Short mmCIF file of C-alpha atoms in Angstrom, two decimals:
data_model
loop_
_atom_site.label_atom_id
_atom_site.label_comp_id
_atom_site.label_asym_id
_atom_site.label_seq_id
_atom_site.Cartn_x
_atom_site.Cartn_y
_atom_site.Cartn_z
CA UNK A 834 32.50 54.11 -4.14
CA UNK A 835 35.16 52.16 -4.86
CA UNK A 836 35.37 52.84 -8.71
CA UNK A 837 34.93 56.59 -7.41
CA UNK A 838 38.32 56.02 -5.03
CA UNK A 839 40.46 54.58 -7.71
CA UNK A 840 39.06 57.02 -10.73
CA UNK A 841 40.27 59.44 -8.29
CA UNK A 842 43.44 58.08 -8.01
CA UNK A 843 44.16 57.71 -11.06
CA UNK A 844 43.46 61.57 -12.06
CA UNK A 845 45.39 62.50 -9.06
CA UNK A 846 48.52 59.76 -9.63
CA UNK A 847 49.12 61.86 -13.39
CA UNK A 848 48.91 65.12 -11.65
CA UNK A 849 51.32 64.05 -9.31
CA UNK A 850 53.76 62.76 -11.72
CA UNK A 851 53.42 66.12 -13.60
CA UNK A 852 53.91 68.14 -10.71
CA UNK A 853 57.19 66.08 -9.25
CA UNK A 854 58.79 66.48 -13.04
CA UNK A 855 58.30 69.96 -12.95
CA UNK A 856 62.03 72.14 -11.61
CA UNK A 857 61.72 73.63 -8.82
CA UNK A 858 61.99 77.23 -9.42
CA UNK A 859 65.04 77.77 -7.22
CA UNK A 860 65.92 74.21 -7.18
CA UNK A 861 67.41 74.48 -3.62
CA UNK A 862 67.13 71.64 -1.73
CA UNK A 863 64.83 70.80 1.38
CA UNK A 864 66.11 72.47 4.76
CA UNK A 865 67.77 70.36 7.21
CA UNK A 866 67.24 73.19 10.11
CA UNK A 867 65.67 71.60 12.99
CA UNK A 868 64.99 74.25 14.73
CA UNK A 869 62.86 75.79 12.15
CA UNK A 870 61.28 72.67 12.09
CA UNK A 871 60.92 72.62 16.07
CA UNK A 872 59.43 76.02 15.06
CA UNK A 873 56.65 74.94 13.22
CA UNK A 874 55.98 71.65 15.26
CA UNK A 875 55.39 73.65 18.50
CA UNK A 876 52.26 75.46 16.69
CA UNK A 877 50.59 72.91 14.64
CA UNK A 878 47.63 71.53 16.08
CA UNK A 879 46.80 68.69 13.74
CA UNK A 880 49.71 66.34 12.50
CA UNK A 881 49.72 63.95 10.14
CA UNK A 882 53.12 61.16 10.17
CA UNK A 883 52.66 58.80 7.63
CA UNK A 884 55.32 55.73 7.64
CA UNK A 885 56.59 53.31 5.80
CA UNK A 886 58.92 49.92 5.83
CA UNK A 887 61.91 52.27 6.48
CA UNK A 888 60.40 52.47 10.40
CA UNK A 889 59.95 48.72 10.88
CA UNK A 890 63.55 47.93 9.19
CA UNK A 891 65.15 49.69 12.15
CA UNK A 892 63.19 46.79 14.61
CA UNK A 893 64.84 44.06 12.30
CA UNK A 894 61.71 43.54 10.25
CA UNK A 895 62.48 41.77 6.74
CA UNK A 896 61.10 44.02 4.27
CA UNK A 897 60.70 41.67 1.09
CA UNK A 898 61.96 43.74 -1.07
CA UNK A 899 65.25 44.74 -3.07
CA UNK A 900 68.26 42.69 -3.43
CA UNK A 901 67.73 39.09 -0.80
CA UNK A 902 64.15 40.38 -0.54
CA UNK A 903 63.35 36.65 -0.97
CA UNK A 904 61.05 34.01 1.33
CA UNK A 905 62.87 30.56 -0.28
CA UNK A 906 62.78 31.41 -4.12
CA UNK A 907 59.80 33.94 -4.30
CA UNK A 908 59.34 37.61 -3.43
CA UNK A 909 56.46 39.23 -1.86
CA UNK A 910 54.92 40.05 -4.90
CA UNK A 911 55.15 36.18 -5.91
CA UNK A 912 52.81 35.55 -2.64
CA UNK A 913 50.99 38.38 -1.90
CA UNK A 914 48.12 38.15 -4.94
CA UNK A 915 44.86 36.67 -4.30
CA UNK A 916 45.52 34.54 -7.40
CA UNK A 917 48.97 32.67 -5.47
CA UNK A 918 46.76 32.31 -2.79
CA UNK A 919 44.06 30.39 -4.89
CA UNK A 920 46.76 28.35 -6.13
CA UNK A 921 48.86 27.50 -3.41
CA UNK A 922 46.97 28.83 0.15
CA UNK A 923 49.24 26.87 2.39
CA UNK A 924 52.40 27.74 0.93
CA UNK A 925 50.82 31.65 1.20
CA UNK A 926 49.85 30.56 4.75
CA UNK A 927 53.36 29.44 5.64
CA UNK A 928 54.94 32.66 3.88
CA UNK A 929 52.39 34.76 6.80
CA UNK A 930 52.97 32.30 9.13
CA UNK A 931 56.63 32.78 9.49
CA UNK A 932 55.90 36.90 9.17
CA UNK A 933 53.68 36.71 11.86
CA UNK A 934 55.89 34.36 14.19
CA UNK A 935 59.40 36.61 13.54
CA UNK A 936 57.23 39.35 14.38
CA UNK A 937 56.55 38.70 17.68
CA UNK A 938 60.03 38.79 18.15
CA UNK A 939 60.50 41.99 17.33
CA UNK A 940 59.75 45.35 19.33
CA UNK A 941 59.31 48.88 18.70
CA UNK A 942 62.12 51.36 18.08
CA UNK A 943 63.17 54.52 19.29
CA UNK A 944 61.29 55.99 16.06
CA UNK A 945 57.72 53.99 17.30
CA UNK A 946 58.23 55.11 20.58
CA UNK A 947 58.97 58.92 19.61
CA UNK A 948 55.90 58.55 17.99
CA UNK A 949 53.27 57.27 20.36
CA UNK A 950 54.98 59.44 23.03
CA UNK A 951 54.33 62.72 20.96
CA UNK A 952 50.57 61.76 20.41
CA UNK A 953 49.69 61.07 24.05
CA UNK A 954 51.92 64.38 25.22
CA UNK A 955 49.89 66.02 22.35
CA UNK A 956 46.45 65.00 23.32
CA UNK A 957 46.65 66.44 26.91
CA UNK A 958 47.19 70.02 25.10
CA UNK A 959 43.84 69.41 22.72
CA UNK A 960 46.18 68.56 19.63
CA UNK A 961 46.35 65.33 17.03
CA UNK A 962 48.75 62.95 15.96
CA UNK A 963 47.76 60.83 13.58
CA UNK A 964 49.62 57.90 12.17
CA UNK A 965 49.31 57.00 8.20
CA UNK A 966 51.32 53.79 8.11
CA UNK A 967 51.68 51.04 5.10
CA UNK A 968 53.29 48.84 7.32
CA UNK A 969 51.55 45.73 8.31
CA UNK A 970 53.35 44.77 11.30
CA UNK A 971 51.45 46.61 14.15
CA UNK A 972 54.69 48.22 15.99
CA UNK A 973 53.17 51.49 16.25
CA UNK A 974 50.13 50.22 18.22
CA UNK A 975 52.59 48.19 20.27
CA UNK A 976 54.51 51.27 20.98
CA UNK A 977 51.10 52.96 22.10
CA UNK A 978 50.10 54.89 19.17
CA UNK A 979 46.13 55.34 19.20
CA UNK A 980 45.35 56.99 16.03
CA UNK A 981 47.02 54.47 13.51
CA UNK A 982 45.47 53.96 10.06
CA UNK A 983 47.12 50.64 8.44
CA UNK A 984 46.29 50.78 4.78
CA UNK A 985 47.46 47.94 3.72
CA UNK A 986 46.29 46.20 6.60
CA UNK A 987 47.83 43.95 9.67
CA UNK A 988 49.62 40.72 9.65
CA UNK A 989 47.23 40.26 13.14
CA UNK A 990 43.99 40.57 11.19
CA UNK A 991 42.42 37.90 9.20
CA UNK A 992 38.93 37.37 6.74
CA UNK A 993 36.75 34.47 6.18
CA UNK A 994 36.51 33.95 2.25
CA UNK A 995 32.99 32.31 2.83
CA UNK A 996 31.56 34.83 5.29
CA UNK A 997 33.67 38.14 5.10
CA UNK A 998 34.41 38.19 8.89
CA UNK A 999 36.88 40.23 9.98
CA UNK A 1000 38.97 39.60 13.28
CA UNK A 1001 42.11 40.02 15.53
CA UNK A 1002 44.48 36.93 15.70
CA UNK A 1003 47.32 36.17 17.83
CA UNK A 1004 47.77 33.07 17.81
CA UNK A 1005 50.92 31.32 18.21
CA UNK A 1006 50.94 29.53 15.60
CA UNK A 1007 47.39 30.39 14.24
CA UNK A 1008 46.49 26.53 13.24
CA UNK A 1009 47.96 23.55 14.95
CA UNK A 1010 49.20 22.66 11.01
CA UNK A 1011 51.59 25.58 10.66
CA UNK A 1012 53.32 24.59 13.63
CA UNK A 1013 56.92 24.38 12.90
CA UNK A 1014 56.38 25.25 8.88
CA UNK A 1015 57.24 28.58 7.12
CA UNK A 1016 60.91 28.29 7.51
CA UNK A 1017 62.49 30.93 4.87
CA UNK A 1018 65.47 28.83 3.23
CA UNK A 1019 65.62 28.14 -0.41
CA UNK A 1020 66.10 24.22 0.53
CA UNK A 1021 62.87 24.22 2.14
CA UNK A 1022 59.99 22.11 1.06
CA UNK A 1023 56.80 22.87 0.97
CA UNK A 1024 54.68 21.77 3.69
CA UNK A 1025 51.39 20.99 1.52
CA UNK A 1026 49.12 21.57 3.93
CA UNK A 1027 45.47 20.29 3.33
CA UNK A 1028 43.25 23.00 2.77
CA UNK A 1029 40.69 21.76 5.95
CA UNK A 1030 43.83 22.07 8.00
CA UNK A 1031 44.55 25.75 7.27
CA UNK A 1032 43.43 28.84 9.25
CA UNK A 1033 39.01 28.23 9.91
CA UNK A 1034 36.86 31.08 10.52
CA UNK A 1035 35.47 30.57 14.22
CA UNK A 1036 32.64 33.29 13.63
CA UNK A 1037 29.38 31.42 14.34
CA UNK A 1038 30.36 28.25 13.13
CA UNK A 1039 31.25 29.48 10.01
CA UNK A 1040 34.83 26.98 9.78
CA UNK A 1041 35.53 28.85 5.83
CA UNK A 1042 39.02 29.27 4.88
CA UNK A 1043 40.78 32.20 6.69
CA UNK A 1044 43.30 34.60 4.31
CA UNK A 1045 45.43 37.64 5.94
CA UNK A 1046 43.45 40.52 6.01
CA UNK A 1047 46.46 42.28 4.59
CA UNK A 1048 45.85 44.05 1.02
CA UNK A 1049 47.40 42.03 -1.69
CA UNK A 1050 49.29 43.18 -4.90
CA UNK A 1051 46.45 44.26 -7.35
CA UNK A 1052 43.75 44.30 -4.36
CA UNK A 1053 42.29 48.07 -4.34
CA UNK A 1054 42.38 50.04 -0.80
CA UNK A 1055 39.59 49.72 2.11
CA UNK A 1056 37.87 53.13 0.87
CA UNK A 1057 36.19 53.49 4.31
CA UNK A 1058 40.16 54.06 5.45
CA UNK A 1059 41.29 55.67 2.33
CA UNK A 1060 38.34 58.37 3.02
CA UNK A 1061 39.45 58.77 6.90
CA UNK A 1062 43.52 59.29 5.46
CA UNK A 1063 41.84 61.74 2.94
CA UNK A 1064 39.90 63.54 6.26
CA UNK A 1065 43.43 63.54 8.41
CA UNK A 1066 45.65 65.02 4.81
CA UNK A 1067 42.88 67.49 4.10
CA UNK A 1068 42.83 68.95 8.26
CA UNK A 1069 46.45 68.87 8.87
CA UNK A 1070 48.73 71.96 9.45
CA UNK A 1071 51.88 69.78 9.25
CA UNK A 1072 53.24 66.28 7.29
CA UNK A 1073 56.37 63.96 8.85
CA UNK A 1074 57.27 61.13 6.10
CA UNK A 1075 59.11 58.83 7.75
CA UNK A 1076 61.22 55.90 6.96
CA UNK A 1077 58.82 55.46 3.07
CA UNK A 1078 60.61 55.36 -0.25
CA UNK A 1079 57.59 57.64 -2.04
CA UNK A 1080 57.18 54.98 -4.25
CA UNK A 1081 54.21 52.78 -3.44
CA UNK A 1082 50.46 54.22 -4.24
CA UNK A 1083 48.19 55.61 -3.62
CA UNK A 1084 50.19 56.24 -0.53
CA UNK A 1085 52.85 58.25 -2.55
CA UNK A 1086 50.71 60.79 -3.32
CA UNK A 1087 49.46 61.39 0.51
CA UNK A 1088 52.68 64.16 1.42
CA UNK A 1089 53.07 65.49 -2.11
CA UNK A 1090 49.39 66.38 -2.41
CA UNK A 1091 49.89 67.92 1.36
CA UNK A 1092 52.84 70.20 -0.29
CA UNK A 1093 51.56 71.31 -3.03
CA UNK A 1094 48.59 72.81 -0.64
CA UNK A 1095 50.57 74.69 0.75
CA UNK A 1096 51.51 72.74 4.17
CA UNK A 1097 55.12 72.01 5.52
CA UNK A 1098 55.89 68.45 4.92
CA UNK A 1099 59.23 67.49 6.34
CA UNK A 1100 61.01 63.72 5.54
CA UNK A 1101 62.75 61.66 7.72
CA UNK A 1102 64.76 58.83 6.07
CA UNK A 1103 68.30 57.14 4.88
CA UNK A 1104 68.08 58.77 1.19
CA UNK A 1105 66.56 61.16 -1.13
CA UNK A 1106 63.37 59.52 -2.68
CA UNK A 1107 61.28 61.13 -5.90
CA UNK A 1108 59.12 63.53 -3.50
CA UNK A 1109 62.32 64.87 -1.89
CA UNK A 1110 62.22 67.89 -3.27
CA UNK A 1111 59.04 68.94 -3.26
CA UNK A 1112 59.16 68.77 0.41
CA UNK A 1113 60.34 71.98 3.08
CA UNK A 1114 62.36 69.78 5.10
CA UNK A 1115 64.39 66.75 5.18
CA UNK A 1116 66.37 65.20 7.87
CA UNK A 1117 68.48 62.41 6.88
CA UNK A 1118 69.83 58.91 8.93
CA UNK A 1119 67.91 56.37 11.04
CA UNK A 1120 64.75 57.45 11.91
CA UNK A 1121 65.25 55.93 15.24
CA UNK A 1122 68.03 58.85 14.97
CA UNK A 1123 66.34 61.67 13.58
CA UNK A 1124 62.94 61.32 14.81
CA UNK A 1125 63.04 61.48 18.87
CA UNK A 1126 64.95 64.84 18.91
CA UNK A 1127 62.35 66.62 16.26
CA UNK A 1128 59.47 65.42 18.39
CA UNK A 1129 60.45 65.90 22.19
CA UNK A 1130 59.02 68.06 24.09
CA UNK A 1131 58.73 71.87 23.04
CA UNK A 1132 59.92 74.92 25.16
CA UNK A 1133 56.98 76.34 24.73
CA UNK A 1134 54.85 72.85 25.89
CA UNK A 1135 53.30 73.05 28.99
CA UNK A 1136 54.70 70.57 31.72
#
């Protein structure tokens, strides 16, 4: 299945490519008409938003990435491989810890809350809202969403590497050794944590060594979600992209794939990306900005 998933993905990803190289024929750029967006919101019975970094940003959420993207002297993609975390899994442990403890700090936005409030309004009138999101963070169920499909994962979830069990976590910290470690500054040392002191699976007296059931750089995608994003893209009558850069696969391909079919796929973020124009509409700024207005309420909604 899996080999299936990425051979897929791979014929798809060069398809893609081609198609985003190709002019447009009348090279005019996406509308920016909100009402004719409003338009085709108030009919379409199945929509698909699928977010990225750009969402959580606006809740004060370090991102990683770009210039000062760093966690001491490394970058995400320094810590996030399964191979740092065979190296070093308490200085990966403190780089989640601190994630996970800034990140109860932080609430949803106006663009979460636009969000969850459009799928519950929705439901009551027999229509979907789905969320496709590659963030990690878990704002969007905080705000209330109920159809959320993480597929990278959540910074809440963790797996045993001796017995594959899955499972919420909260904790604050998550092991009495993290206490106090994972602070961000260069000058920092690390805290060398023995490995018996790190996160323990509690699943029927397993005790193996707990990782962040997060998908790591060079780790392929949970097919079982990748086949439920590919049932939600394949049903939907209308795409929001919101707050994503277009740049990260296989989610990339998600809203390109849904406008080349055919449906109206409309982008909500700070800047053009490399999908931009293959898109029908585009609504630039904050999405904490954009996004409320474009999914209030409808005239044409009942009460």
């Amino acid at each position: 299945m899996i080999l299936h998933q990425i051979s897929r993905r791979g014929l798809f990803c060069s398809r893609l490519h081609a198609h985003l190289r190709k002019p447009r024929q009348d090279m005019t750029r996406p509308s920016s008409d909100l009402a004719a967006f409003r338009d085709i919101f108030s009919k379409a019975k199945k929509i698909a938003i699928i977010t990225g970094a750009g969402v959580s940003a606006e809740s004060g959420v370090p991102t990683f990435r770009g210039a000062g993207g760093y966690w001491r002297t490394w970058q995400a993609q320094d810590l996030a491989t399964p191979e740092a975390f065979s190296r070093n899994p308490s200085r990966v442990w403190e780089f989640y810890h601190y994630r996970r403890e800034v990140m109860l700090t932080k609430n949803p936005n106006p663009a979460h809350l636009a969000i969850a409030e459009c799928e519950e309004r929705l439901s009551k009138q027999g229509r979907e809202v789905t969320v496709i999101t590659q963030n990690i963070d878990e704002l969007h169920r905080r705000a209330g969403s109920k159809n959320v499909l993480e597929i990278h994962g959540s910074l809440f979830r963790t797996r045993c590497l001796t017995c594959g069990h899955e499972a919420n976590n909260y904790k604050s910290p998550i092991c009495a050794a993290l206490e106090g470690k994972g602070a961000p500054d260069p000058h920092t040392q690390d805290a060398q944590i023995p490995v018996d002191q790190l996160p323990r699976c509690e699943h029927k007296g397993c005790h193996g060594l707990l990782r962040p059931a997060v998908v790591w750089f060079g780790e392929t995608l949970d097919s079982r979600i990748l086949t439920k994003v590919e049932q939600v893209m394949d049903s939907c009558d209308l795409c929001l992209v919101v707050g994503t850069s277009s740049v990260v696969y296989p989610a990339a391909m998600f809203a390109p794939q849904a406008a080349a079919a055919g449906i109206p796929v409309a982008e909500f973020n700070m800047e053009d990306t490399p999908a931009t124009m293959s898109f029908k509409f585009q609504f630039c700024g904050p999405c904490g900005t954009t996004l409320p207005p474009a999914l209030a309420r409808h005239k044409t909604e009942p009460e």
